[in-house]
Protein backbone atom coordinates (compact mmCIF):
# COMPACT_ATOMS: atom_id res chain seq x y z
CA UNK A 1 -38.06 -34.65 85.54
CA UNK A 2 -39.25 -38.04 84.25
CA UNK A 3 -41.14 -40.28 86.62
CA UNK A 4 -43.00 -43.58 86.38
CA UNK A 5 -46.61 -44.38 87.24
CA UNK A 6 -48.15 -47.82 86.65
CA UNK A 7 -45.04 -48.81 84.62
CA UNK A 8 -45.28 -45.84 82.24
CA UNK A 9 -43.09 -42.79 82.16
CA UNK A 10 -44.50 -39.28 82.48
CA UNK A 11 -43.20 -35.72 82.57
CA UNK A 12 -44.25 -32.87 84.84
CA UNK A 13 -44.64 -29.85 82.56
CA UNK A 14 -45.84 -27.71 85.46
CA UNK A 15 -49.40 -27.86 84.11
CA UNK A 16 -52.60 -29.21 85.66
CA UNK A 17 -51.77 -32.83 84.69
CA UNK A 18 -48.72 -34.93 83.96
CA UNK A 19 -48.10 -35.96 80.36
CA UNK A 20 -46.98 -39.39 79.15
CA UNK A 21 -43.63 -39.58 77.39
CA UNK A 22 -44.93 -41.93 74.69
CA UNK A 23 -48.11 -43.05 72.99
CA UNK A 24 -50.12 -46.12 73.97
CA UNK A 25 -48.67 -49.21 72.33
CA UNK A 26 -45.15 -47.78 72.21
CA UNK A 27 -42.22 -47.26 74.60
CA UNK A 28 -40.29 -44.79 72.47
CA UNK A 29 -41.44 -41.13 72.27
CA UNK A 30 -40.75 -40.81 68.54
CA UNK A 31 -43.01 -43.74 67.56
CA UNK A 32 -46.72 -43.46 66.74
CA UNK A 33 -48.00 -46.30 68.89
CA UNK A 34 -51.46 -47.80 68.43
CA UNK A 35 -54.44 -46.21 66.72
CA UNK A 36 -57.89 -46.07 68.31
CA UNK A 37 -61.34 -44.96 67.31
CA UNK A 38 -62.63 -42.48 69.87
CA UNK A 39 -64.16 -44.29 72.84
CA UNK A 40 -62.69 -47.65 71.88
CA UNK A 41 -59.98 -49.45 73.81
CA UNK A 42 -58.52 -51.86 71.26
CA UNK A 43 -56.84 -51.23 67.92
CA UNK A 44 -58.51 -52.76 64.88
CA UNK A 45 -57.86 -53.46 61.21
CA UNK A 46 -60.44 -51.08 59.72
CA UNK A 47 -61.60 -47.67 60.99
CA UNK A 48 -64.92 -46.43 59.64
CA UNK A 49 -68.56 -46.11 60.72
CA UNK A 50 -69.31 -49.75 59.95
CA UNK A 51 -66.74 -50.93 62.52
CA UNK A 52 -67.26 -48.22 65.16
CA UNK A 53 -68.27 -49.71 68.51
CA UNK A 54 -70.73 -46.93 69.38
CA UNK A 55 -72.54 -46.95 66.05
CA UNK A 56 -75.38 -49.16 64.89
CA UNK A 57 -74.30 -48.70 61.29
CA UNK A 58 -76.79 -48.21 58.51
CA UNK A 59 -76.45 -46.46 55.19
CA UNK A 60 -77.57 -43.29 56.95
CA UNK A 61 -74.58 -42.79 59.24
CA UNK A 62 -76.10 -39.74 60.96
CA UNK A 63 -78.62 -41.90 62.80
CA UNK A 64 -76.24 -44.55 64.08
CA UNK A 65 -74.79 -43.38 67.41
CA UNK A 66 -75.62 -45.58 70.39
CA UNK A 67 -73.49 -43.83 73.02
CA UNK A 68 -71.91 -40.40 73.58
CA UNK A 69 -74.67 -38.56 71.79
CA UNK A 70 -76.45 -35.31 72.57
CA UNK A 71 -78.46 -34.91 69.34
CA UNK A 72 -81.56 -36.99 68.54
CA UNK A 73 -80.93 -36.81 64.80
CA UNK A 74 -77.71 -38.79 65.38
CA UNK A 75 -79.28 -41.67 67.28
CA UNK A 76 -80.07 -42.54 70.89
CA UNK A 77 -79.48 -39.52 73.15
CA UNK A 78 -77.59 -40.23 76.37
CA UNK A 79 -76.08 -36.73 76.86
CA UNK A 80 -72.65 -38.21 77.65
CA UNK A 81 -69.98 -35.75 76.53
CA UNK A 82 -66.89 -37.16 78.25
CA UNK A 83 -65.46 -40.65 77.98
CA UNK A 84 -66.36 -43.10 80.71
CA UNK A 85 -63.20 -44.61 82.15
CA UNK A 86 -64.36 -48.00 80.83
CA UNK A 87 -64.12 -46.54 77.30
CA UNK A 88 -60.84 -44.67 77.85
CA UNK A 89 -57.97 -46.47 76.09
CA UNK A 90 -55.33 -45.01 78.42
CA UNK A 91 -57.13 -46.20 81.56
CA UNK A 92 -58.01 -49.62 80.16
CA UNK A 93 -54.57 -50.37 78.71
CA UNK A 94 -52.20 -48.64 81.11
CA UNK A 95 -54.38 -48.76 84.24
CA UNK A 96 -53.63 -46.75 87.36
CA UNK A 97 -54.77 -43.14 87.07
CA UNK A 98 -53.96 -42.87 83.36
CA UNK A 99 -56.65 -41.32 81.16
CA UNK A 100 -57.11 -39.39 77.95
CA UNK A 101 -56.65 -35.61 78.34
CA UNK A 102 -59.63 -33.28 78.36
CA UNK A 103 -59.99 -30.53 75.75
CA UNK A 104 -59.04 -27.99 78.46
CA UNK A 105 -55.84 -29.90 79.22
CA UNK A 106 -54.95 -29.97 75.53
CA UNK A 107 -55.60 -26.22 75.32
CA UNK A 108 -53.30 -25.74 78.31
CA UNK A 109 -50.60 -27.74 76.50
CA UNK A 110 -51.04 -25.49 73.45
CA UNK A 111 -50.90 -22.21 75.37
CA UNK A 112 -48.45 -22.96 78.18
CA UNK A 113 -45.76 -24.63 76.08
CA UNK A 114 -43.49 -23.68 73.22
CA UNK A 115 -43.71 -25.98 70.20
CA UNK A 116 -40.52 -26.69 68.27
CA UNK A 117 -40.94 -28.31 64.88
CA UNK A 118 -38.73 -31.34 64.32
CA UNK A 119 -38.47 -33.59 61.27
CA UNK A 120 -40.72 -36.26 62.78
CA UNK A 121 -42.98 -34.26 65.12
CA UNK A 122 -42.95 -31.52 67.74
CA UNK A 123 -40.97 -31.08 70.89
CA UNK A 124 -43.39 -29.49 73.37
CA UNK A 125 -41.45 -27.45 75.96
CA UNK A 126 -43.08 -26.12 79.11
CA UNK A 127 -42.92 -22.35 79.59
CA UNK A 128 -43.34 -23.07 83.32
CA UNK A 129 -40.38 -25.36 84.05
CA UNK A 130 -38.58 -26.16 80.77
CA UNK A 131 -39.45 -29.88 80.82
CA UNK A 132 -40.60 -31.35 77.53
CA UNK A 133 -42.41 -34.15 75.74
CA UNK A 134 -42.22 -35.19 72.10
CA UNK A 135 -45.35 -35.60 70.00
CA UNK A 136 -44.55 -37.55 66.84
CA UNK A 137 -46.38 -37.20 63.57
CA UNK A 138 -48.81 -40.09 63.85
CA UNK A 139 -51.10 -39.47 60.93
CA UNK A 140 -54.53 -41.02 61.25
CA UNK A 141 -56.00 -44.41 60.46
CA UNK A 142 -59.02 -44.44 58.19
CA UNK A 143 -60.56 -47.41 56.46
CA UNK A 144 -57.57 -49.77 56.60
CA UNK A 145 -54.63 -47.44 56.09
CA UNK A 146 -52.63 -44.80 57.94
CA UNK A 147 -52.59 -41.44 56.17
CA UNK A 148 -50.32 -38.40 56.61
CA UNK A 149 -48.06 -40.22 59.07
CA UNK A 150 -44.99 -38.19 58.17
CA UNK A 151 -46.86 -34.87 58.12
CA UNK A 152 -49.34 -34.53 60.99
CA UNK A 153 -50.12 -35.83 64.45
CA UNK A 154 -53.61 -36.53 65.74
CA UNK A 155 -54.32 -36.97 69.45
CA UNK A 156 -57.81 -37.53 70.88
CA UNK A 157 -59.21 -35.73 73.91
CA UNK A 158 -61.79 -37.36 76.16
CA UNK A 159 -64.50 -34.83 75.23
CA UNK A 160 -66.94 -34.90 72.31
CA UNK A 161 -67.02 -31.78 70.14
CA UNK A 162 -69.89 -29.37 70.80
CA UNK A 163 -70.29 -28.17 67.23
CA UNK A 164 -69.21 -31.03 64.97
CA UNK A 165 -71.66 -33.88 64.89
CA UNK A 166 -69.33 -36.83 64.53
CA UNK A 167 -66.06 -36.18 66.34
CA UNK A 168 -64.34 -35.31 69.60
CA UNK A 169 -61.92 -32.53 70.36
CA UNK A 170 -58.41 -33.47 69.35
CA UNK A 171 -54.94 -32.04 69.12
């Protein structure tokens, strides 16, 4: 059930896309891998508005966005709602046809798979064919520290959120 593409292993869960067996920056499914700000392709030491690539940071953070913005009160409007492949960490780091999942693909993973809680994450088992992937608890990186690493996993989609002004859809 496991296959390789562009030197990275994936699993066919019988869904609309194949899913990687590990996170970017890691070769083992149970490890967190690298952390990325949404729309950035390199890890960094500090994650906040002052270091965000697509923000011209000022004290008024709500007027800082320079890309991926649909609301004039947030900054320059470009109406981009999905990551360009040049800003997609999976495509830029792994190459080939790799890319971040869309919000619809994440929803499909949520609804078409059974989720079994494990001590360090979730085994996600396809209802279609029984194949599985493991999503470790990654936590999230904010400021200069990882928080909730042993409790929660956070996985970006490639689509900005329609209702929340400063985030993208995530799992």
